Coordinates of C-alpha atoms and ligand atoms in Angstrom, one line a residue:
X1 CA 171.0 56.2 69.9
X2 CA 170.3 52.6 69.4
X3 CA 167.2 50.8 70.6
X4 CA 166.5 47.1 71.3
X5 CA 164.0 45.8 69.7
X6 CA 162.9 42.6 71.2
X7 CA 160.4 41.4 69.7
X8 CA 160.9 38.8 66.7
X9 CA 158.6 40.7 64.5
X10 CA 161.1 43.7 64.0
X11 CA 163.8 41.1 62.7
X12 CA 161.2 39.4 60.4
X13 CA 160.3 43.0 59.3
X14 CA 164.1 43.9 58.7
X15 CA 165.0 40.7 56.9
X16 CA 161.5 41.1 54.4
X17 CA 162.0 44.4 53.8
X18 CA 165.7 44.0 53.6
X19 CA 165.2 40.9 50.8
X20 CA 162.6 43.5 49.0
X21 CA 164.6 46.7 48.9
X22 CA 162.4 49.1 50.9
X23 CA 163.5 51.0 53.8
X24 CA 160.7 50.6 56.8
X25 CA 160.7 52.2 60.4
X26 CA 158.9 52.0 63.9
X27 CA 157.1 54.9 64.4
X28 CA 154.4 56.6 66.7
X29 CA 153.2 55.2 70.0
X30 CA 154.7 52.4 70.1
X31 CA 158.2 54.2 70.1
X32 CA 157.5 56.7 73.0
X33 CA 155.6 54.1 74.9
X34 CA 158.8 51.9 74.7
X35 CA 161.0 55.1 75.9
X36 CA 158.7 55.8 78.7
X37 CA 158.4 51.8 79.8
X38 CA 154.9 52.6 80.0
X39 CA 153.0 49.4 80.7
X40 CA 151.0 48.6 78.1
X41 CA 150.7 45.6 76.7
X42 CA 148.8 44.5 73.0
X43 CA 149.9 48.8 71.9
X44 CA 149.8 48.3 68.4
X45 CA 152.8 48.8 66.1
X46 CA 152.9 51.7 63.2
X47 CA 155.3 50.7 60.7
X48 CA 156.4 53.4 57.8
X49 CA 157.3 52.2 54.8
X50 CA 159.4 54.1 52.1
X51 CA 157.5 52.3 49.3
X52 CA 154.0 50.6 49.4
X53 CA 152.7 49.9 52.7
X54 CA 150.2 47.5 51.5
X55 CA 152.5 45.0 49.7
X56 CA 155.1 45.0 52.3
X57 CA 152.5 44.4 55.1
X58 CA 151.4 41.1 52.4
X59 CA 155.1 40.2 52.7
X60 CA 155.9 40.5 55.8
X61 CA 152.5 38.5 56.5
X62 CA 153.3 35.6 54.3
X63 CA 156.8 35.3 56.3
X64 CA 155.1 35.2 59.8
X65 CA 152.5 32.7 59.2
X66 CA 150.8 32.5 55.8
X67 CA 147.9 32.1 56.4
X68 CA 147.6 35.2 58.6
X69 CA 144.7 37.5 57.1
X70 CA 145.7 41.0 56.0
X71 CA 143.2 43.5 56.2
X72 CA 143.7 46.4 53.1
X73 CA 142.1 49.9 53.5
X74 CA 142.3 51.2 50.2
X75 CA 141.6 55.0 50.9
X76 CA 144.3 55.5 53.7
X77 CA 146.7 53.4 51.6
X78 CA 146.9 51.4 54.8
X79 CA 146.8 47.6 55.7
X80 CA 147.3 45.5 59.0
X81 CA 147.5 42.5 60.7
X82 CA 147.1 40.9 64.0
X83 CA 150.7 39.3 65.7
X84 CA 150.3 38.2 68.9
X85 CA 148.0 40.4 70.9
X86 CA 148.7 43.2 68.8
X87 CA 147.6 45.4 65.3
X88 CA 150.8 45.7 62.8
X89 CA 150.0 48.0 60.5
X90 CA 152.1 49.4 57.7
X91 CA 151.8 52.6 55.7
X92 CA 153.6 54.1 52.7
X93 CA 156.1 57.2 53.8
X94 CA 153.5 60.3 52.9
X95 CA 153.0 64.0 52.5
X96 CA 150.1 65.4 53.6
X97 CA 148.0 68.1 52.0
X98 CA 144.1 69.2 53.9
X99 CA 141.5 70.4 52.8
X100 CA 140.2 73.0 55.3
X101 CA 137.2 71.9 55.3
X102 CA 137.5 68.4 55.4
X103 CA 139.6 65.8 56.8
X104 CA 140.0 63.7 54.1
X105 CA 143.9 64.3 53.0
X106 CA 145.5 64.3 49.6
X107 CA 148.5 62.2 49.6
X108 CA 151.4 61.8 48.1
X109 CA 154.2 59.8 48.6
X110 CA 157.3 60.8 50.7
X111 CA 160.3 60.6 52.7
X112 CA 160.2 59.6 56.1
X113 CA 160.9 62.7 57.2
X114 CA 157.6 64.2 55.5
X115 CA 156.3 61.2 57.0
X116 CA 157.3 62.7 60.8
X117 CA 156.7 66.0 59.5
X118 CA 153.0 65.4 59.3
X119 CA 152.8 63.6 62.6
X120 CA 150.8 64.9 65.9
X121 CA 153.5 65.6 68.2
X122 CA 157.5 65.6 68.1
X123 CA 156.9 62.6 70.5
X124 CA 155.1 60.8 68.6
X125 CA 157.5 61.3 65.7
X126 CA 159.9 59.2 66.7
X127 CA 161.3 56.4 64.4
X128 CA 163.8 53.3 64.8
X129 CA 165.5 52.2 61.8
X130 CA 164.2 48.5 60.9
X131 CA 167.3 49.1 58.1
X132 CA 169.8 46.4 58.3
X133 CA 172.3 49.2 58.2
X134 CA 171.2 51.0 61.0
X135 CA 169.3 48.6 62.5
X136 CA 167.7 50.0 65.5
X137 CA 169.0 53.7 65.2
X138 CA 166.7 56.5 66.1
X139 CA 165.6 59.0 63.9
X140 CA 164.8 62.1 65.7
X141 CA 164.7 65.2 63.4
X142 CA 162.3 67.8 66.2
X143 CA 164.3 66.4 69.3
X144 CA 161.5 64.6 70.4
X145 CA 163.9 62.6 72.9
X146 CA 164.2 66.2 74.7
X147 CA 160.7 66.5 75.2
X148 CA 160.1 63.3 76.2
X149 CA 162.5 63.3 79.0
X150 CA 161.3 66.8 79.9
X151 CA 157.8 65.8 79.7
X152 CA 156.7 68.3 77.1
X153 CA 154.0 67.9 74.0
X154 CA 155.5 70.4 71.1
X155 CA 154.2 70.0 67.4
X156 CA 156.6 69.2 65.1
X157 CA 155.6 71.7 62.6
X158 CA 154.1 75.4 63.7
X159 CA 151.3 74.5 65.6
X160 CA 148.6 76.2 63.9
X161 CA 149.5 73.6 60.8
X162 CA 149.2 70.5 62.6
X163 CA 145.8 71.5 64.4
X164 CA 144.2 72.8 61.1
X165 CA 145.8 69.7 59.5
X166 CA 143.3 67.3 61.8
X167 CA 141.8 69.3 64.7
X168 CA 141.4 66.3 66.6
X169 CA 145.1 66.7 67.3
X170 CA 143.7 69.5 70.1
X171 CA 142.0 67.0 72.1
X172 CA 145.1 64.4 71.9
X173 CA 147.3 66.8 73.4
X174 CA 144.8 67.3 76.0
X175 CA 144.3 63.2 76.5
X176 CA 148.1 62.4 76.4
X177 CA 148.5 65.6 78.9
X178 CA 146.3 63.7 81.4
X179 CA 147.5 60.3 80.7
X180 CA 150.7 60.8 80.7
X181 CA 151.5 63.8 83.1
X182 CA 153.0 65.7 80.0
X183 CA 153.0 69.6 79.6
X184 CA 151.5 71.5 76.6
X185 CA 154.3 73.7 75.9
X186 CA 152.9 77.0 75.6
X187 CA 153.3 78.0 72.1
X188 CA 151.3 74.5 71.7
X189 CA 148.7 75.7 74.4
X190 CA 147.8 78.8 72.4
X191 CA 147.5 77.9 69.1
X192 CA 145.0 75.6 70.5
X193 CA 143.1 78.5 71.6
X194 CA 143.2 80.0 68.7
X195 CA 142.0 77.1 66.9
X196 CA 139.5 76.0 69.3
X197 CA 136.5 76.5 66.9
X198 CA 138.0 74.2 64.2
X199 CA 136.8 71.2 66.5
X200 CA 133.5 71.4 65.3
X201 CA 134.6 69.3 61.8
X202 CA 135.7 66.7 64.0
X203 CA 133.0 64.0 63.9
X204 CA 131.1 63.0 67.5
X205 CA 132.8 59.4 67.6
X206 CA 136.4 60.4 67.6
X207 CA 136.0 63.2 70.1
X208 CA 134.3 60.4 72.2
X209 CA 137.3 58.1 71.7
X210 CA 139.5 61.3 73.1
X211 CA 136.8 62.0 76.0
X212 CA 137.0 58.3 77.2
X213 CA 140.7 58.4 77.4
X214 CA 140.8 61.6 79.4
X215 CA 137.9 60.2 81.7
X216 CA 139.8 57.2 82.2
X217 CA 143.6 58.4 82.9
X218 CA 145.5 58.6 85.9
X219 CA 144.3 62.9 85.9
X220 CA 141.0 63.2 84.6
X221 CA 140.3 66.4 86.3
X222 CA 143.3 67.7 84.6
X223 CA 142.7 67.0 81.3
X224 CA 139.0 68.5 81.6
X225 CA 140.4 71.6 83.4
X226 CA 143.0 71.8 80.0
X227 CA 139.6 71.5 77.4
X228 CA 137.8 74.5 80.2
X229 CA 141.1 76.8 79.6
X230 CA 141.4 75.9 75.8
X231 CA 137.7 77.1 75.4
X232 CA 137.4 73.3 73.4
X233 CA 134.8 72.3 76.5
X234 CA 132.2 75.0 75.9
X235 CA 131.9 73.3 71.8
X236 CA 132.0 70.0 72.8
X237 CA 130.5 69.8 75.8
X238 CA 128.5 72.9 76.9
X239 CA 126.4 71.4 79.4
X240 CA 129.8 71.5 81.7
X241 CA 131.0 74.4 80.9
X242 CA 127.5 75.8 82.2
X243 CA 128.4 74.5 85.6
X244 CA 130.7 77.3 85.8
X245 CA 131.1 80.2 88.0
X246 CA 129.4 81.3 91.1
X247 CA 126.1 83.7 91.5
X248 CA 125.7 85.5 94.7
X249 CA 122.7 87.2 96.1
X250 CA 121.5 88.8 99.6
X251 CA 125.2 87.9 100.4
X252 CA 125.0 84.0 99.6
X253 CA 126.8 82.5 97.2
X254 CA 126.4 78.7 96.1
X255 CA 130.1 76.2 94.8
X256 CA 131.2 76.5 91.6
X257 CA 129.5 73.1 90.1
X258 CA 132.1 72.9 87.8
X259 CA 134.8 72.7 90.3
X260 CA 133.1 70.5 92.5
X261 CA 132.5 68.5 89.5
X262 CA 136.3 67.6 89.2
X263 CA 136.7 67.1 92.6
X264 CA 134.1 64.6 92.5
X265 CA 136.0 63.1 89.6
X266 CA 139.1 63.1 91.1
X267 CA 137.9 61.4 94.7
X268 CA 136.5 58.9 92.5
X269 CA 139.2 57.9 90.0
X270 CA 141.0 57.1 93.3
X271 CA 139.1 54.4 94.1
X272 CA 137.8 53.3 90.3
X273 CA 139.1 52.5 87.0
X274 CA 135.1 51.9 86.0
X275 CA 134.7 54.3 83.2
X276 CA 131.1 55.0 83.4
X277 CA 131.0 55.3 87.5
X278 CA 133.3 58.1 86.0
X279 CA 131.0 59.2 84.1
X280 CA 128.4 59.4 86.4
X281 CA 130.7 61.6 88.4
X282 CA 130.6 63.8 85.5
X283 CA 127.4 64.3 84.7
X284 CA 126.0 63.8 88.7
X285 CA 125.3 67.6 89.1
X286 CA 124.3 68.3 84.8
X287 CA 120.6 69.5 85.2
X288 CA 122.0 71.9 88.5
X289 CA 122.1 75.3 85.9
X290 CA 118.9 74.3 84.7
X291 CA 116.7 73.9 87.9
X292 CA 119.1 76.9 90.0
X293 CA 116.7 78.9 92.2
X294 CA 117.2 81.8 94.7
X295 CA 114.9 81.2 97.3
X296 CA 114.8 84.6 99.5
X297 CA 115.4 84.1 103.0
X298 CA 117.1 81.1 102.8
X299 CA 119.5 80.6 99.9
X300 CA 120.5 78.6 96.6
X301 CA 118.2 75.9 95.4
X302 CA 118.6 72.9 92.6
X303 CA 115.8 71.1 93.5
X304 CA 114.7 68.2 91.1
X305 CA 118.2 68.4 89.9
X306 CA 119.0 64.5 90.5
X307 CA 115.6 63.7 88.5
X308 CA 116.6 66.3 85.6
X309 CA 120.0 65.1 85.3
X310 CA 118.6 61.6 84.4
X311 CA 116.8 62.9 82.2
X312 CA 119.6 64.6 80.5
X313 CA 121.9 61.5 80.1
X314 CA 120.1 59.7 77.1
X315 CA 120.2 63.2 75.4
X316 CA 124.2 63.9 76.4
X317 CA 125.3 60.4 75.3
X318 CA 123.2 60.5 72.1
X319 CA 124.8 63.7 70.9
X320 CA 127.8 62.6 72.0
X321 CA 127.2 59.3 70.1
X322 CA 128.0 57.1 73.5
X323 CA 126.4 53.4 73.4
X324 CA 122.5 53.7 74.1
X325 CA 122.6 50.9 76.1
X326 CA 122.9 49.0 79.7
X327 CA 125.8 51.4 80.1
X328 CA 123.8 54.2 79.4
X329 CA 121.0 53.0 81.7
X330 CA 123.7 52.2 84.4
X331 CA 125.1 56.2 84.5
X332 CA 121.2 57.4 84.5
X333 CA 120.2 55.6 87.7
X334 CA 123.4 56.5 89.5
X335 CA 122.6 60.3 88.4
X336 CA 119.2 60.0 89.2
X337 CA 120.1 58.5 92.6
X338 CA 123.0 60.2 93.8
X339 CA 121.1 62.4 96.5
X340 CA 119.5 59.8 98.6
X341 CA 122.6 58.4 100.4
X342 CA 123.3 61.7 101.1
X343 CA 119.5 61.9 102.8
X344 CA 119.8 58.9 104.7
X345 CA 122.7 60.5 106.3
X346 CA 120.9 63.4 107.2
X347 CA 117.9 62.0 108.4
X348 CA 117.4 59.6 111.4
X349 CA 117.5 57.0 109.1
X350 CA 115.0 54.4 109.3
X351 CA 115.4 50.8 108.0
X352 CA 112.3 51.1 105.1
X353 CA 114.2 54.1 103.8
X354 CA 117.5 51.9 103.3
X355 CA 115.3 49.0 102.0
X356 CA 113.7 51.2 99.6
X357 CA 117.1 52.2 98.4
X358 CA 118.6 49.0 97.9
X359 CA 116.2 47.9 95.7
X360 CA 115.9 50.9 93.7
X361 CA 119.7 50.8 93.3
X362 CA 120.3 47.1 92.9
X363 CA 123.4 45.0 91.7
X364 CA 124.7 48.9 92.0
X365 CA 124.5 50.0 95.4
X366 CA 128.2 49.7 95.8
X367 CA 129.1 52.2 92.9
X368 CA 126.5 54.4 94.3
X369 CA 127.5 54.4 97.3
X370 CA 130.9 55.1 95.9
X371 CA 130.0 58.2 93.9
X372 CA 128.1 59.6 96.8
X373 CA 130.9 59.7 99.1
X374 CA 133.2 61.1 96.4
X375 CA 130.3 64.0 96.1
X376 CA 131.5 64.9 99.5
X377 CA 133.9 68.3 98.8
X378 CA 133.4 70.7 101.3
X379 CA 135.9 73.5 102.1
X380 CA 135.3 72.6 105.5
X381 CA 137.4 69.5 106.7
X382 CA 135.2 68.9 109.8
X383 CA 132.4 69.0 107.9
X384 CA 133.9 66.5 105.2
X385 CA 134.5 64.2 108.3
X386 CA 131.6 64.1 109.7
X387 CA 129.7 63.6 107.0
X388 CA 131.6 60.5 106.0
X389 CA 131.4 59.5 109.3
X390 CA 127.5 59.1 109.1
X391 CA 128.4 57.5 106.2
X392 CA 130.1 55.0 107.3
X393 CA 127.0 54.5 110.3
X394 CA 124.6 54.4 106.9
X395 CA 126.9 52.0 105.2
X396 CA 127.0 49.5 108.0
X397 CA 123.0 49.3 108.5
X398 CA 122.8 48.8 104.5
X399 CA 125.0 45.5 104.9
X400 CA 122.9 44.3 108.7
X401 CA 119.4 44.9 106.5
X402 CA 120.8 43.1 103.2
X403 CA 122.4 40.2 104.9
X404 CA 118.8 39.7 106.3
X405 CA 116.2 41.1 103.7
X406 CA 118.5 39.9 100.4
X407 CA 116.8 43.0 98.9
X408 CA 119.5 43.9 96.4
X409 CA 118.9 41.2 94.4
X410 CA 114.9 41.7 94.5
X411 CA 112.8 38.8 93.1
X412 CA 109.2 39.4 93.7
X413 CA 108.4 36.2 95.8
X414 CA 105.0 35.9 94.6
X415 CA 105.0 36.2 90.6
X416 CA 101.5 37.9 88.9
X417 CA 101.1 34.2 87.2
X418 CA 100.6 32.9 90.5
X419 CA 98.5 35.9 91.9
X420 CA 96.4 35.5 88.7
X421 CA 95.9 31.5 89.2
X422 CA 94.7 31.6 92.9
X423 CA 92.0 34.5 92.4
X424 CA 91.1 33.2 89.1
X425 CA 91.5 36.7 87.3
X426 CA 92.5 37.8 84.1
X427 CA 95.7 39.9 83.5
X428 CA 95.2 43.2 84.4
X429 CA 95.9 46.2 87.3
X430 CA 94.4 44.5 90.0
X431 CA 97.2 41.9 89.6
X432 CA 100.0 44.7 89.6
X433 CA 98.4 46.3 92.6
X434 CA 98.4 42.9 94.5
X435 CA 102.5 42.2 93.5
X436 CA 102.9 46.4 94.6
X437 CA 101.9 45.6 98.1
X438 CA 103.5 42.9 98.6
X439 CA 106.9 44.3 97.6
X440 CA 105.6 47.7 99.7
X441 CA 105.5 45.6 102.7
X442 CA 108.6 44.0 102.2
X443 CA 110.4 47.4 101.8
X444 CA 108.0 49.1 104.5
X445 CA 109.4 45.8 106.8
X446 CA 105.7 44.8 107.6
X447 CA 106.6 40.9 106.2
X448 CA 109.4 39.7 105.6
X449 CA 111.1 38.8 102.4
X450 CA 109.9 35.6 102.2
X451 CA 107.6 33.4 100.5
X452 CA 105.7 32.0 103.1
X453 CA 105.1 35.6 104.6
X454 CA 104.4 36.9 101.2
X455 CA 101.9 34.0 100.2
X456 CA 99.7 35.0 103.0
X457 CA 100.0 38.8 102.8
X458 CA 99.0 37.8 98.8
X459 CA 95.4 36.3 100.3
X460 CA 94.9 39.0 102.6
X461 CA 95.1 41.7 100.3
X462 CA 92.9 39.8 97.9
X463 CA 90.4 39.7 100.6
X464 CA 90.2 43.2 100.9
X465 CA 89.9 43.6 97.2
X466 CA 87.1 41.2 97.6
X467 CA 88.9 38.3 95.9
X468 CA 88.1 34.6 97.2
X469 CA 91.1 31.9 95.8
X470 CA 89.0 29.6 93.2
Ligands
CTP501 N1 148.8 60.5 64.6 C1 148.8 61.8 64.2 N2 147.6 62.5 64.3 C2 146.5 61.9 64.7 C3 146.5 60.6 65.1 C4 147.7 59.9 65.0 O1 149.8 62.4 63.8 N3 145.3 62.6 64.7 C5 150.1 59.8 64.5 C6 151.0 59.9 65.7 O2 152.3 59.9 65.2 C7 150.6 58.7 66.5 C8 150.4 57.6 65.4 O3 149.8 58.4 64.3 O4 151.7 58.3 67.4 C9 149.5 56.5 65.8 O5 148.2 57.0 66.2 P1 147.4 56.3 67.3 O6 147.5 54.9 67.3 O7 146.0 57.0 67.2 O8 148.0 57.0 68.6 P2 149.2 56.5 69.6 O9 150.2 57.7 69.5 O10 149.7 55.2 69.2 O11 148.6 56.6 71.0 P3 147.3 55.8 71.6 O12 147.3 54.4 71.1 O13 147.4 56.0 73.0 O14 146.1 56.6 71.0

């Protein structure tokens, strides 16, 4: 089979490594991505080289522009640099021996078929011929071509070799199951099983990288069903896999959280590509094992749940070595949040309730609003339908009260330095209790979100405090 290779870069490669005597080949993702015409532009490019993949890549460097900076990583024998939009990196043909315990390989030099030998998955081990020879011909020693066509992820060597090689390997077969609609062939499947444990030498970082993907491909619920049924979730992610099964007393039963969990994920990866909204999803119903009740008399209980959840994010994403920051934040108040939509569908909803929302939620109401609706899973289609419809009902009020209170976007309109200059006081609680009321009586509806109104609600609840403007 020949390939085209379009871009100019594979020609300047071929004619470098042509001039030098070395033999060099496409390899990896950039290969099956190409077969699948999977959209995705800046993939970087893996290059083998049967020689030195450091001096090649300075070559091949100098030819393209020569002042293009190559970056060297000594230890993986590796070096790269940027073309276009993309990484070109270059490594020396290898053989792989691992430690065990360890991930750090010893390597040797090789052929390029130890090179494919010691890849993840036979279609990933693809290679095209950069060889003016055979320029473009594909080198497919585990008829990885099959499996692609039929959609199938197969190690190239017995399976238990290539997991114990990098156990990381477990979770990309799991990731490119979900991103790419492949199968695990079953062989595959159980040897990662078997291996499941070996996960645990796997740092925090890279499984995140894997976790990320899965969360943010086309089947997300898939791929976290696949780590469930490979027994890789309970390790590296235990608080899901406690959301699991389904107690019944006095004859009631409550859902399955886990379940519900990825239906939640899955109504909302229809309508986002926002990777923590995703996670939100995730982690909306995490603190439900730990506050489960039985009330007698009238049933299952996870009260506080929303607030513990919260709680539980900074501790999730710290473990799980997730960025402590905005985005962090962001997931917390969506978890912690998530029920009161849900209330103000319930309730006769009254216009301070939906005030008070909006500005607790913010610049995010829309993603909340979002989640919440995706939370909505009953069994029971009638149920499902008339739920949303309230939803909708709530939904429209929220916009009416906005377009005339502004209250997402909350700005007290009376700052403390103001509060402190007309009373003449000194920074302290009386001021914070002055600002409190006034945004109360925004929210409540009593004034409205105004300065003017806001100014003289200021001096009247001074008054009452026994203040006198100086
Ligand atoms: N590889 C491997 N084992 C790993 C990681 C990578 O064998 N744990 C090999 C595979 O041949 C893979 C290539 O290195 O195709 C490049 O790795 P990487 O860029 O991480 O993955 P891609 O397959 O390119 O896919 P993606 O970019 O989606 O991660």
């Amino acid at each position: 089979m020949i390939l085209p290779l379009d871009d100019m870069i594979f020609g300047i490669i071929s004619d470098v490594c042509g001039r030098e005597g070395v033999d060099a080949y496409v390899i990896g993702g950039y290969v099956r991505d190409m077969l699948l015409k999977r959209d995705n532009p800046g993939k970087d490019i893996d290059i083998v080289i049967i020689g030195d993949g450091v001096t090649t890549a300075r070559a091949v460097a100098r030819a393209v522009n020569p002042r293009i900076k190559v970056s060297v990583f000594k230890t993986f024998g590796t070096a790269m640099f940027r073309y276009n939009d993309a990484d070109i990196e270059f490594v020396g043909a290898r053989k792989e021996s691992y430690n065990r315990d360890s991930r750090k390989p010893d390597v040797l030099p090789g052929t390029l078929g130890d090179d494919q030998n010691r890849r993840d998955f036979t279609v990933n081990a693809l290679a095209i011929s950069l060889n003016k020879a055979t320029y473009g011909e594909m080198l497919d020693p585990f008829n990885g071509l099959d499996d692609l066509r039929a959609k199938i992820l197969r190690t190239p060597l017995d399976p238990d070799t290539t997991f114990s090689d990098d156990p990381l390997r477990m979770l990309r077969a799991i990731r490119f199951s979900a991103q790419l609609g492949f199968t695990i062939n079953g062989p595959t499947f159980e040897s990662i099983k078997r291996n499941a444990d070996r996960i645990k030498i796997v740092s925090a970082e890279r499984i995140s990288v894997e976790l990320n993907k899965i969360l943010l491909s086309p089947l997300p619920s898939k791929g976290l069903a696949l780590l469930e049924e490979a027994q890789l979730l309970a390790i590296i992610f235990p608080e899901l896999e406690k959301l699991k099964g389904v107690e019944e007393k006095e004859g009631k039963g409550h859902k399955d959280n886990f379940h519900h969990t990825l239906k939640v994920i899955e109504n909302i990866s229809a309508r986002t590509d926002n990777l923590w909204l995703r996670w939100a999803a995730l982690l909306h119903d995490i603190a439900k094992p730990a506050t489960k009740k039985f009330i007698p008399g009238t049933g299952w209980s996870f009260h506080g749940h929303d607030f513990l959840g919260a709680k539980m994010v900074p501790q999730i994403f710290a473990r799980l070595k997730l960025p402590l920051n905005e985005k962090m934040k962001y997931v917390q108040k969506l978890v912690g949040l998530h029920l009161r939509p849900i209330a103000l569908v319930q309730e006769e909803v009254s216009d301070s309730a939906i005030r008070r929302l909006l500005f607790e939620a913010g610049e995010d109401i829309d993603d909340l609003m979002l989640l919440c609706q995706a939370d909505i899973t009953s069994g029971n289609r009638y149920k499902v339908k008339k739920h949303l419809e309230n939803f909708v009902l709530v939904m429209e009020k929220m916009k009416e009260i906005e377009e005339k209170d502004a209250i997402r976007t909350f700005q007290p309109p009376v700052s403390g330095e103001e509060i402190i200059k007309v009373f003449g006081l000194k920074p302290g609680p009386v001021v914070g209790d002055i600002k409190t009321a006034i945004k109360d009586a925004i929210l409540d509806g009593k004034i409205a979100n105004d300065r003017e109104e806001a100014y003289r609600f200021m001096l009247e609840r001074g008054k009452e405090l026994g203040l006198k403007p100086v």
